[in-house]
PDB file of C-alpha atoms in Angstrom:
ATOM      1  CA  UNK E   1     109.306 116.482 104.795  1.00 50.00           C
ATOM      2  CA  UNK E   2     109.996 119.412 102.561  1.00 48.00           C
ATOM      3  CA  UNK E   3     112.198 117.403 100.453  1.00 61.00           C
ATOM      4  CA  UNK E   4     109.767 114.360 100.243  1.00 48.00           C
ATOM      5  CA  UNK E   5     107.051 116.816  99.073  1.00 44.00           C
ATOM      6  CA  UNK E   6     109.174 118.180  96.413  1.00 47.00           C
ATOM      7  CA  UNK E   7     109.853 115.029  94.677  1.00 47.00           C
ATOM      8  CA  UNK E   8     107.640 113.388  92.020  1.00 39.00           C
ATOM      9  CA  UNK E   9     107.215 109.824  90.808  1.00 40.00           C
ATOM     10  CA  UNK E  10     109.296 108.460  93.553  1.00 37.00           C
ATOM     11  CA  UNK E  11     109.735 104.628  93.886  1.00 40.00           C
ATOM     12  CA  UNK E  12     109.945 104.702  97.571  1.00 41.00           C
ATOM     13  CA  UNK E  13     106.301 106.016  97.528  1.00 39.00           C
ATOM     14  CA  UNK E  14     105.286 103.528  95.045  1.00 41.00           C
ATOM     15  CA  UNK E  15     106.851 100.747  96.772  1.00 44.00           C
ATOM     16  CA  UNK E  16     105.351 101.627 100.155  1.00 40.00           C
ATOM     17  CA  UNK E  17     101.963 100.046  99.149  1.00 37.00           C
ATOM     18  CA  UNK E  18     102.864  98.079  95.902  1.00 42.00           C
ATOM     19  CA  UNK E  19     105.116  97.986  92.934  1.00 44.00           C
ATOM     20  CA  UNK E  20     103.264  99.620  90.221  1.00 42.00           C
ATOM     21  CA  UNK E  21     104.321 100.872  86.542  1.00 47.00           C
ATOM     22  CA  UNK E  22     105.657 104.361  86.471  1.00 45.00           C
ATOM     23  CA  UNK E  23     104.058 106.860  83.924  1.00 46.00           C
ATOM     24  CA  UNK E  24     105.941 107.590  80.726  1.00 49.00           C
ATOM     25  CA  UNK E  25     108.383 110.575  81.067  1.00 52.00           C
ATOM     26  CA  UNK E  26     108.894 113.450  78.567  1.00 79.00           C
ATOM     27  CA  UNK E  27     111.905 115.101  80.106  1.00 92.00           C
ATOM     28  CA  UNK E  28     114.670 112.774  81.045  1.00 98.00           C
ATOM     29  CA  UNK E  29     115.420 112.260  84.635  1.00 98.00           C
ATOM     30  CA  UNK E  30     119.121 112.399  85.558  1.00 98.00           C
ATOM     31  CA  UNK E  31     120.510 109.571  87.680  1.00 99.00           C
ATOM     32  CA  UNK E  32     123.998 109.347  89.078  1.00 99.00           C
ATOM     33  CA  UNK E  33     125.782 106.209  90.390  1.00 99.00           C
ATOM     34  CA  UNK E  34     128.677 106.639  92.712  1.00 99.00           C
ATOM     35  CA  UNK E  35     130.435 103.609  93.835  1.00 98.00           C
ATOM     36  CA  UNK E  36     133.271 100.897  93.031  1.00 98.00           C
ATOM     37  CA  UNK E  37     133.880  97.639  91.335  1.00 98.00           C
ATOM     38  CA  UNK E  38     130.520  96.373  92.783  1.00 98.00           C
ATOM     39  CA  UNK E  39     128.861  99.239  90.687  1.00 98.00           C
ATOM     40  CA  UNK E  40     130.868  98.840  87.468  1.00 98.00           C
ATOM     41  CA  UNK E  41     130.515  95.239  87.402  1.00 98.00           C
ATOM     42  CA  UNK E  42     134.165  94.084  88.091  1.00 98.00           C
ATOM     43  CA  UNK E  43     135.306  90.816  86.861  1.00 98.00           C
ATOM     44  CA  UNK E  44     132.272  90.127  84.882  1.00 98.00           C
ATOM     45  CA  UNK E  45     130.798  90.728  81.390  1.00 98.00           C
ATOM     46  CA  UNK E  46     128.877  93.442  82.879  1.00 98.00           C
ATOM     47  CA  UNK E  47     131.787  95.723  83.123  1.00 98.00           C
ATOM     48  CA  UNK E  48     131.806  97.292  79.783  1.00 97.00           C
ATOM     49  CA  UNK E  49     128.356  96.328  78.867  1.00 98.00           C
ATOM     50  CA  UNK E  50     126.775  99.077  76.751  1.00 98.00           C
ATOM     51  CA  UNK E  51     129.256 101.743  77.782  1.00 98.00           C
ATOM     52  CA  UNK E  52     128.035 103.979  74.999  1.00 98.00           C
ATOM     53  CA  UNK E  53     124.516 104.072  76.543  1.00 98.00           C
ATOM     54  CA  UNK E  54     125.540 105.892  79.818  1.00 98.00           C
ATOM     55  CA  UNK E  55     127.987 108.744  80.744  1.00 98.00           C
ATOM     56  CA  UNK E  56     131.119 107.589  82.658  1.00 98.00           C
ATOM     57  CA  UNK E  57     132.407 110.771  84.414  1.00 98.00           C
ATOM     58  CA  UNK E  58     135.854 109.342  84.666  1.00 98.00           C
ATOM     59  CA  UNK E  59     135.983 108.719  80.893  1.00 98.00           C
ATOM     60  CA  UNK E  60     136.828 105.062  81.368  1.00 97.00           C
ATOM     61  CA  UNK E  61     134.043 103.763  79.042  1.00 96.00           C
ATOM     62  CA  UNK E  62     132.372 101.717  81.882  1.00 97.00           C
ATOM     63  CA  UNK E  63     128.925 100.516  81.507  1.00 98.00           C
ATOM     64  CA  UNK E  64     128.351  98.256  84.591  1.00 98.00           C
ATOM     65  CA  UNK E  65     125.327  97.945  86.554  1.00 98.00           C
ATOM     66  CA  UNK E  66     124.029 101.487  85.412  1.00 99.00           C
ATOM     67  CA  UNK E  67     124.038 100.213  81.871  1.00 98.00           C
ATOM     68  CA  UNK E  68     121.822  97.317  82.991  1.00 99.00           C
ATOM     69  CA  UNK E  69     119.615  99.994  84.742  1.00 99.00           C
ATOM     70  CA  UNK E  70     119.476 101.927  81.465  1.00 98.00           C
ATOM     71  CA  UNK E  71     118.494  98.923  79.451  1.00 98.00           C
ATOM     72  CA  UNK E  72     115.708  98.008  81.885  1.00 99.00           C
ATOM     73  CA  UNK E  73     114.274 101.546  81.778  1.00 98.00           C
ATOM     74  CA  UNK E  74     114.242 101.627  77.874  1.00 98.00           C
ATOM     75  CA  UNK E  75     112.325  98.389  77.918  1.00 98.00           C
ATOM     76  CA  UNK E  76     109.857  99.869  80.445  1.00 98.00           C
ATOM     77  CA  UNK E  77     109.443 103.051  78.259  1.00 98.00           C
ATOM     78  CA  UNK E  78     111.140 105.431  80.737  1.00 98.00           C
ATOM     79  CA  UNK E  79     113.479 108.225  79.916  1.00 98.00           C
ATOM     80  CA  UNK E  80     116.649 108.390  82.124  1.00 98.00           C
ATOM     81  CA  UNK E  81     119.948 109.992  81.514  1.00 98.00           C
ATOM     82  CA  UNK E  82     122.259 107.749  83.376  1.00 99.00           C
ATOM     83  CA  UNK E  83     125.753 108.688  84.715  1.00 99.00           C
ATOM     84  CA  UNK E  84     128.299 106.984  86.920  1.00 99.00           C
ATOM     85  CA  UNK E  85     131.430 107.857  88.816  1.00 99.00           C
ATOM     86  CA  UNK E  86     133.328 104.673  90.178  1.00 98.00           C
ATOM     87  CA  UNK E  87     136.636 103.864  91.737  1.00 98.00           C
ATOM     88  CA  UNK E  88     137.534 100.399  92.392  1.00 98.00           C
ATOM     89  CA  UNK E  89     138.391  99.131  95.869  1.00 98.00           C
ATOM     90  CA  UNK E  90     137.074 102.414  97.502  1.00 98.00           C
ATOM     91  CA  UNK E  91     134.490 103.541  99.808  1.00 98.00           C
ATOM     92  CA  UNK E  92     132.412 106.799  99.693  1.00 98.00           C
ATOM     93  CA  UNK E  93     135.034 108.627 101.634  1.00 98.00           C
ATOM     94  CA  UNK E  94     137.474 108.573  98.580  1.00 98.00           C
ATOM     95  CA  UNK E  95     134.591 109.952  96.279  1.00 98.00           C
ATOM     96  CA  UNK E  96     134.039 112.756  98.673  1.00 98.00           C
ATOM     97  CA  UNK E  97     137.535 113.557  99.086  1.00 98.00           C
ATOM     98  CA  UNK E  98     138.741 113.504  95.443  1.00 98.00           C
ATOM     99  CA  UNK E  99     135.403 113.765  93.262  1.00 98.00           C
ATOM    100  CA  UNK E 100     133.389 116.608  94.446  1.00 98.00           C
ATOM    101  CA  UNK E 101     134.152 118.800  91.578  1.00 98.00           C
ATOM    102  CA  UNK E 102     132.934 116.034  89.233  1.00 98.00           C
ATOM    103  CA  UNK E 103     129.881 115.143  91.197  1.00 98.00           C
ATOM    104  CA  UNK E 104     128.510 118.381  92.590  1.00 98.00           C
ATOM    105  CA  UNK E 105     125.683 119.345  90.357  1.00 98.00           C
ATOM    106  CA  UNK E 106     122.025 118.953  90.467  1.00 98.00           C
ATOM    107  CA  UNK E 107     120.673 115.373  89.838  1.00 99.00           C
ATOM    108  CA  UNK E 108     117.254 114.097  90.175  1.00 98.00           C
ATOM    109  CA  UNK E 109     118.589 110.587  91.639  1.00 99.00           C
ATOM    110  CA  UNK E 110     121.789 109.479  93.120  1.00 99.00           C
ATOM    111  CA  UNK E 111     122.553 105.985  94.114  1.00 99.00           C
ATOM    112  CA  UNK E 112     125.498 105.503  96.433  1.00 99.00           C
ATOM    113  CA  UNK E 113     127.460 102.466  96.863  1.00 99.00           C
ATOM    114  CA  UNK E 114     130.042 102.039  99.728  1.00 98.00           C
ATOM    115  CA  UNK E 115     133.030  99.626 100.324  1.00 98.00           C
ATOM    116  CA  UNK E 116     132.079  95.943 100.585  1.00 98.00           C
ATOM    117  CA  UNK E 117     133.504  95.831 104.090  1.00 98.00           C
ATOM    118  CA  UNK E 118     132.337  99.392 105.050  1.00 98.00           C
ATOM    119  CA  UNK E 119     135.767 100.417 106.200  1.00 98.00           C
ATOM    120  CA  UNK E 120     138.702  98.748 104.331  1.00 96.00           C
ATOM    121  CA  UNK E 121     141.012  99.320 107.265  1.00 97.00           C
ATOM    122  CA  UNK E 122     138.603  98.455 110.013  1.00 98.00           C
ATOM    123  CA  UNK E 123     136.228  95.718 108.482  1.00 98.00           C
ATOM    124  CA  UNK E 124     132.644  95.994 109.922  1.00 98.00           C
ATOM    125  CA  UNK E 125     133.123  99.482 111.367  1.00 98.00           C
ATOM    126  CA  UNK E 126     130.255 101.532 110.055  1.00 98.00           C
ATOM    127  CA  UNK E 127     131.353 105.065 111.029  1.00 98.00           C
ATOM    128  CA  UNK E 128     133.359 105.942 107.990  1.00 98.00           C
ATOM    129  CA  UNK E 129     130.509 104.748 105.652  1.00 98.00           C
ATOM    130  CA  UNK E 130     127.759 106.558 107.578  1.00 98.00           C
ATOM    131  CA  UNK E 131     129.751 109.850 107.724  1.00 98.00           C
ATOM    132  CA  UNK E 132     130.550 110.098 104.132  1.00 98.00           C
ATOM    133  CA  UNK E 133     127.170 109.003 102.992  1.00 99.00           C
ATOM    134  CA  UNK E 134     125.786 111.845 104.899  1.00 98.00           C
ATOM    135  CA  UNK E 135     128.465 114.424 103.511  1.00 98.00           C
ATOM    136  CA  UNK E 136     127.584 113.422  99.934  1.00 99.00           C
ATOM    137  CA  UNK E 137     124.053 113.304 100.367  1.00 99.00           C
ATOM    138  CA  UNK E 138     124.026 116.681 101.956  1.00 98.00           C
ATOM    139  CA  UNK E 139     126.136 118.052  98.771  1.00 98.00           C
ATOM    140  CA  UNK E 140     123.589 116.535  96.350  1.00 99.00           C
ATOM    141  CA  UNK E 141     120.737 118.029  98.414  1.00 98.00           C
ATOM    142  CA  UNK E 142     122.157 121.507  98.362  1.00 98.00           C
ATOM    143  CA  UNK E 143     122.365 121.158  94.699  1.00 98.00           C
ATOM    144  CA  UNK E 144     118.801 120.017  94.282  1.00 98.00           C
ATOM    145  CA  UNK E 145     116.560 119.968  97.249  1.00 98.00           C
ATOM    146  CA  UNK E 146     114.163 117.375  95.531  1.00 98.00           C
ATOM    147  CA  UNK E 147     116.916 114.985  94.702  1.00 98.00           C
ATOM    148  CA  UNK E 148     116.305 111.286  95.661  1.00 98.00           C
ATOM    149  CA  UNK E 149     119.377 109.813  97.398  1.00 99.00           C
ATOM    150  CA  UNK E 150     119.481 105.989  97.703  1.00 99.00           C
ATOM    151  CA  UNK E 151     122.054 103.898  99.497  1.00 98.00           C
ATOM    152  CA  UNK E 152     122.893 100.330  98.348  1.00 99.00           C
ATOM    153  CA  UNK E 153     123.166  97.855 101.080  1.00 98.00           C
ATOM    154  CA  UNK E 154     125.565  95.396  99.296  1.00 98.00           C
ATOM    155  CA  UNK E 155     126.044  91.642  99.304  1.00 98.00           C
ATOM    156  CA  UNK E 156     128.162  89.483 101.623  1.00 98.00           C
ATOM    157  CA  UNK E 157     131.539  88.364 100.424  1.00 98.00           C
ATOM    158  CA  UNK E 158     131.889  84.565 100.250  1.00 98.00           C
ATOM    159  CA  UNK E 159     135.512  84.948 100.805  1.00 98.00           C
ATOM    160  CA  UNK E 160     135.140  86.917 103.887  1.00 98.00           C
ATOM    161  CA  UNK E 161     132.602  84.362 105.323  1.00 98.00           C
ATOM    162  CA  UNK E 162     134.272  81.197 104.262  1.00 97.00           C
ATOM    163  CA  UNK E 163     137.927  81.806 104.010  1.00 97.00           C
ATOM    164  CA  UNK E 164     139.426  85.042 105.274  1.00 96.00           C
ATOM    165  CA  UNK E 165     140.024  86.178 108.802  1.00 95.00           C
ATOM    166  CA  UNK E 166     137.767  88.870 109.883  1.00 96.00           C
ATOM    167  CA  UNK E 167     134.520  89.615 111.755  1.00 98.00           C
ATOM    168  CA  UNK E 168     132.458  87.408 109.585  1.00 98.00           C
ATOM    169  CA  UNK E 169     134.568  84.307 109.233  1.00 98.00           C
ATOM    170  CA  UNK E 170     132.626  80.981 110.070  1.00 98.00           C
ATOM    171  CA  UNK E 171     129.386  82.854 110.500  1.00 98.00           C
ATOM    172  CA  UNK E 172     126.350  82.418 108.119  1.00 97.00           C
ATOM    173  CA  UNK E 173     126.312  84.595 105.006  1.00 98.00           C
ATOM    174  CA  UNK E 174     123.204  86.220 106.424  1.00 98.00           C
ATOM    175  CA  UNK E 175     125.212  87.829 109.275  1.00 98.00           C
ATOM    176  CA  UNK E 176     127.484  90.001 106.938  1.00 98.00           C
ATOM    177  CA  UNK E 177     124.523  90.636 104.983  1.00 98.00           C
ATOM    178  CA  UNK E 178     122.614  91.872 108.073  1.00 98.00           C
ATOM    179  CA  UNK E 179     125.537  93.935 109.093  1.00 98.00           C
ATOM    180  CA  UNK E 180     125.936  95.918 105.800  1.00 98.00           C
ATOM    181  CA  UNK E 181     122.215  96.584 105.805  1.00 98.00           C
ATOM    182  CA  UNK E 182     122.338  97.851 109.421  1.00 98.00           C
ATOM    183  CA  UNK E 183     125.166 100.150 108.453  1.00 98.00           C
ATOM    184  CA  UNK E 184     123.157 101.595 105.635  1.00 98.00           C
ATOM    185  CA  UNK E 185     119.977 101.890 107.856  1.00 98.00           C
ATOM    186  CA  UNK E 186     122.111 103.793 110.307  1.00 98.00           C
ATOM    187  CA  UNK E 187     123.433 106.144 107.594  1.00 98.00           C
ATOM    188  CA  UNK E 188     119.786 106.934 106.598  1.00 98.00           C
ATOM    189  CA  UNK E 189     118.572 107.522 110.284  1.00 98.00           C
ATOM    190  CA  UNK E 190     121.652 109.821 110.736  1.00 98.00           C
ATOM    191  CA  UNK E 191     120.921 111.884 107.568  1.00 98.00           C
ATOM    192  CA  UNK E 192     117.873 113.712 106.584  1.00 98.00           C
ATOM    193  CA  UNK E 193     119.241 113.924 103.053  1.00 98.00           C
ATOM    194  CA  UNK E 194     119.349 110.030 102.541  1.00 98.00           C
ATOM    195  CA  UNK E 195     115.994 108.884 101.365  1.00 98.00           C
ATOM    196  CA  UNK E 196     116.176 105.108 101.131  1.00 98.00           C
ATOM    197  CA  UNK E 197     118.150 101.937 101.320  1.00 98.00           C
ATOM    198  CA  UNK E 198     118.231  99.388  98.462  1.00 99.00           C
ATOM    199  CA  UNK E 199     118.495  95.882 100.161  1.00 98.00           C
ATOM    200  CA  UNK E 200     120.733  94.212  97.387  1.00 99.00           C
ATOM    201  CA  UNK E 201     122.361  91.878  99.919  1.00 99.00           C
ATOM    202  CA  UNK E 202     119.104  90.529 101.088  1.00 98.00           C
ATOM    203  CA  UNK E 203     117.863  89.986  97.531  1.00 99.00           C
ATOM    204  CA  UNK E 204     121.042  87.893  97.232  1.00 99.00           C
ATOM    205  CA  UNK E 205     120.222  85.681 100.509  1.00 98.00           C
ATOM    206  CA  UNK E 206     116.583  85.590  99.374  1.00 98.00           C
ATOM    207  CA  UNK E 207     117.816  83.927  96.143  1.00 98.00           C
ATOM    208  CA  UNK E 208     119.849  81.575  97.985  1.00 98.00           C
ATOM    209  CA  UNK E 209     117.171  80.776 100.573  1.00 97.00           C
ATOM    210  CA  UNK E 210     114.700  79.938  97.651  1.00 98.00           C
ATOM    211  CA  UNK E 211     117.026  77.864  95.790  1.00 97.00           C
ATOM    212  CA  UNK E 212     117.719  80.166  92.914  1.00 98.00           C
ATOM    213  CA  UNK E 213     121.319  80.815  93.749  1.00 98.00           C
ATOM    214  CA  UNK E 214     124.149  78.671  95.665  1.00 97.00           C
ATOM    215  CA  UNK E 215     124.999  80.017  99.101  1.00 96.00           C
ATOM    216  CA  UNK E 216     128.347  78.501  99.240  1.00 96.00           C
ATOM    217  CA  UNK E 217     130.470  78.507  96.105  1.00 95.00           C
ATOM    218  CA  UNK E 218     133.283  76.727  97.772  1.00 96.00           C
ATOM    219  CA  UNK E 219     131.404  73.371  98.068  1.00 93.00           C
ATOM    220  CA  UNK E 220     130.237  72.971  94.376  1.00 86.00           C
ATOM    221  CA  UNK E 221     127.456  74.499  92.710  1.00 76.00           C
ATOM    222  CA  UNK E 222     124.193  72.419  92.990  1.00 86.00           C
ATOM    223  CA  UNK E 223     122.425  71.662  89.420  1.00 92.00           C
ATOM    224  CA  UNK E 224     120.040  74.386  88.564  1.00 93.00           C
ATOM    225  CA  UNK E 225     121.491  77.070  90.746  1.00 97.00           C
ATOM    226  CA  UNK E 226     123.305  80.181  89.696  1.00 97.00           C
ATOM    227  CA  UNK E 227     126.338  81.459  91.375  1.00 97.00           C
ATOM    228  CA  UNK E 228     125.934  85.131  92.237  1.00 98.00           C
ATOM    229  CA  UNK E 229     129.649  85.576  93.007  1.00 98.00           C
ATOM    230  CA  UNK E 230     132.197  85.488  90.222  1.00 98.00           C
ATOM    231  CA  UNK E 231     135.503  83.433  90.292  1.00 97.00           C
ATOM    232  CA  UNK E 232     137.215  85.413  93.198  1.00 98.00           C
ATOM    233  CA  UNK E 233     134.000  84.815  95.321  1.00 97.00           C
ATOM    234  CA  UNK E 234     134.111  88.475  96.100  1.00 97.00           C
ATOM    235  CA  UNK E 235     132.695  90.360  93.164  1.00 98.00           C
ATOM    236  CA  UNK E 236     129.451  89.693  91.581  1.00 98.00           C
ATOM    237  CA  UNK E 237     128.949  87.384  88.748  1.00 98.00           C
ATOM    238  CA  UNK E 238     126.817  88.569  85.734  1.00 98.00           C
ATOM    239  CA  UNK E 239     123.885  86.931  87.566  1.00 98.00           C
ATOM    240  CA  UNK E 240     124.793  88.816  90.744  1.00 99.00           C
ATOM    241  CA  UNK E 241     124.922  92.195  88.968  1.00 99.00           C
ATOM    242  CA  UNK E 242     121.943  91.452  87.055  1.00 99.00           C
ATOM    243  CA  UNK E 243     119.924  90.962  90.423  1.00 99.00           C
ATOM    244  CA  UNK E 244     121.394  94.093  91.731  1.00 99.00           C
ATOM    245  CA  UNK E 245     120.275  96.069  88.779  1.00 99.00           C
ATOM    246  CA  UNK E 246     116.772  94.631  89.040  1.00 99.00           C
ATOM    247  CA  UNK E 247     116.654  95.739  92.644  1.00 99.00           C
ATOM    248  CA  UNK E 248     117.817  99.395  91.765  1.00 99.00           C
ATOM    249  CA  UNK E 249     115.367  99.486  88.858  1.00 99.00           C
ATOM    250  CA  UNK E 250     112.599  98.455  90.823  1.00 98.00           C
ATOM    251  CA  UNK E 251     113.366 100.948  93.899  1.00 98.00           C
ATOM    252  CA  UNK E 252     114.023 103.916  91.805  1.00 98.00           C
ATOM    253  CA  UNK E 253     111.329 103.607  88.985  1.00 98.00           C
ATOM    254  CA  UNK E 254     108.561 101.923  91.065  1.00 98.00           C
ATOM    255  CA  UNK E 255     108.239  99.479  88.152  1.00 98.00           C
ATOM    256  CA  UNK E 256     107.607  95.653  89.091  1.00 98.00           C
ATOM    257  CA  UNK E 257     110.845  93.834  87.735  1.00 98.00           C
ATOM    258  CA  UNK E 258     108.732  90.985  86.769  1.00 98.00           C
ATOM    259  CA  UNK E 259     107.182  92.980  84.033  1.00 98.00           C
ATOM    260  CA  UNK E 260     110.589  92.680  82.162  1.00 98.00           C
ATOM    261  CA  UNK E 261     109.752  89.165  81.509  1.00 98.00           C
ATOM    262  CA  UNK E 262     111.485  86.214  79.865  1.00 98.00           C
ATOM    263  CA  UNK E 263     112.498  88.171  76.696  1.00 98.00           C
ATOM    264  CA  UNK E 264     114.418  90.775  78.746  1.00 98.00           C
ATOM    265  CA  UNK E 265     117.204  92.108  76.580  1.00 98.00           C
ATOM    266  CA  UNK E 266     120.104  92.409  78.826  1.00 98.00           C
ATOM    267  CA  UNK E 267     119.778  88.831  80.031  1.00 98.00           C
ATOM    268  CA  UNK E 268     119.695  87.658  76.530  1.00 98.00           C
ATOM    269  CA  UNK E 269     122.729  89.743  75.526  1.00 98.00           C
ATOM    270  CA  UNK E 270     124.727  88.468  78.631  1.00 98.00           C
ATOM    271  CA  UNK E 271     123.906  84.794  78.399  1.00 98.00           C
ATOM    272  CA  UNK E 272     121.268  84.625  81.259  1.00 98.00           C
ATOM    273  CA  UNK E 273     118.609  82.148  80.195  1.00 98.00           C
ATOM    274  CA  UNK E 274     115.135  83.204  80.138  1.00 98.00           C
ATOM    275  CA  UNK E 275     114.150  81.002  83.109  1.00 98.00           C
ATOM    276  CA  UNK E 276     117.022  82.375  85.214  1.00 98.00           C
ATOM    277  CA  UNK E 277     116.032  85.922  84.403  1.00 98.00           C
ATOM    278  CA  UNK E 278     112.397  85.328  85.376  1.00 98.00           C
ATOM    279  CA  UNK E 279     113.610  83.614  88.658  1.00 98.00           C
ATOM    280  CA  UNK E 280     115.830  86.626  89.481  1.00 99.00           C
ATOM    281  CA  UNK E 281     113.005  89.106  88.579  1.00 99.00           C
ATOM    282  CA  UNK E 282     110.704  87.462  90.975  1.00 98.00           C
ATOM    283  CA  UNK E 283     113.402  87.482  93.772  1.00 99.00           C
ATOM    284  CA  UNK E 284     113.838  91.155  93.239  1.00 99.00           C
ATOM    285  CA  UNK E 285     110.131  91.926  93.282  1.00 98.00           C
ATOM    286  CA  UNK E 286     109.661  89.882  96.529  1.00 98.00           C
ATOM    287  CA  UNK E 287     112.516  91.697  98.208  1.00 98.00           C
ATOM    288  CA  UNK E 288     111.259  95.172  97.249  1.00 98.00           C
ATOM    289  CA  UNK E 289     108.008  94.321  98.460  1.00 98.00           C
ATOM    290  CA  UNK E 290     109.439  93.347 101.857  1.00 97.00           C
ATOM    291  CA  UNK E 291     111.655  96.392 101.908  1.00 95.00           C
TER     292      UNK E 291
END
């Protein structure tokens, strides 16, 4: 409760009732993204998109999904200093073990993204994810008691659903999505320092359910639908990362993603058509409104 009262302009409060525009800010808010290739936009044009607009703490010149977030905030008239620290193929445990010296400072907002299977050695087991999300959140809260720590519940992997042996083979995409969301919800319940969960995976399945995106990339893409996965059916495509960034933008800032509109700059620069951008913005709005 004390931590919640310390915060100002939180998206979680704004989205509790409705998604409303945030007020213009004079002092930049600092936001840190901690994650992996799902954060830096692996295997897509998003990977090095606007690397000069954000600060890569690993000095790898990555732009990624954080740069999309930055672009959205600029168009919304908001002032954010955006930083990221990413390690491909790793969960939150690797960041806690090896990057604390880089990460441990006062931030206004921190967005954490864990491994796509929760535990790379024991797919589907949430314990490692839950424990290290809590450790990182506690560290950030010690540095700034008012920090907003958000945890991304990521998308299901088509390769794990349709092709590879594991706990999700042969099950609907929604099952893996629900398992990933449940793990992040468990992490939030287990730690007073984690403030919210961003349901990116559920935005993906919503896009599929509404006919915006193809639910099975192995059986051919229906006309007029986008593929949220890239060529490996594991990482996101440009469309997938765009939807992810819209979800983060709406959750963190409280701004309705639909206000970005059909002339949204990042979509145009990345080859997403105006109609596709608007459709993905609508999906993000609807999922954020649901929670």
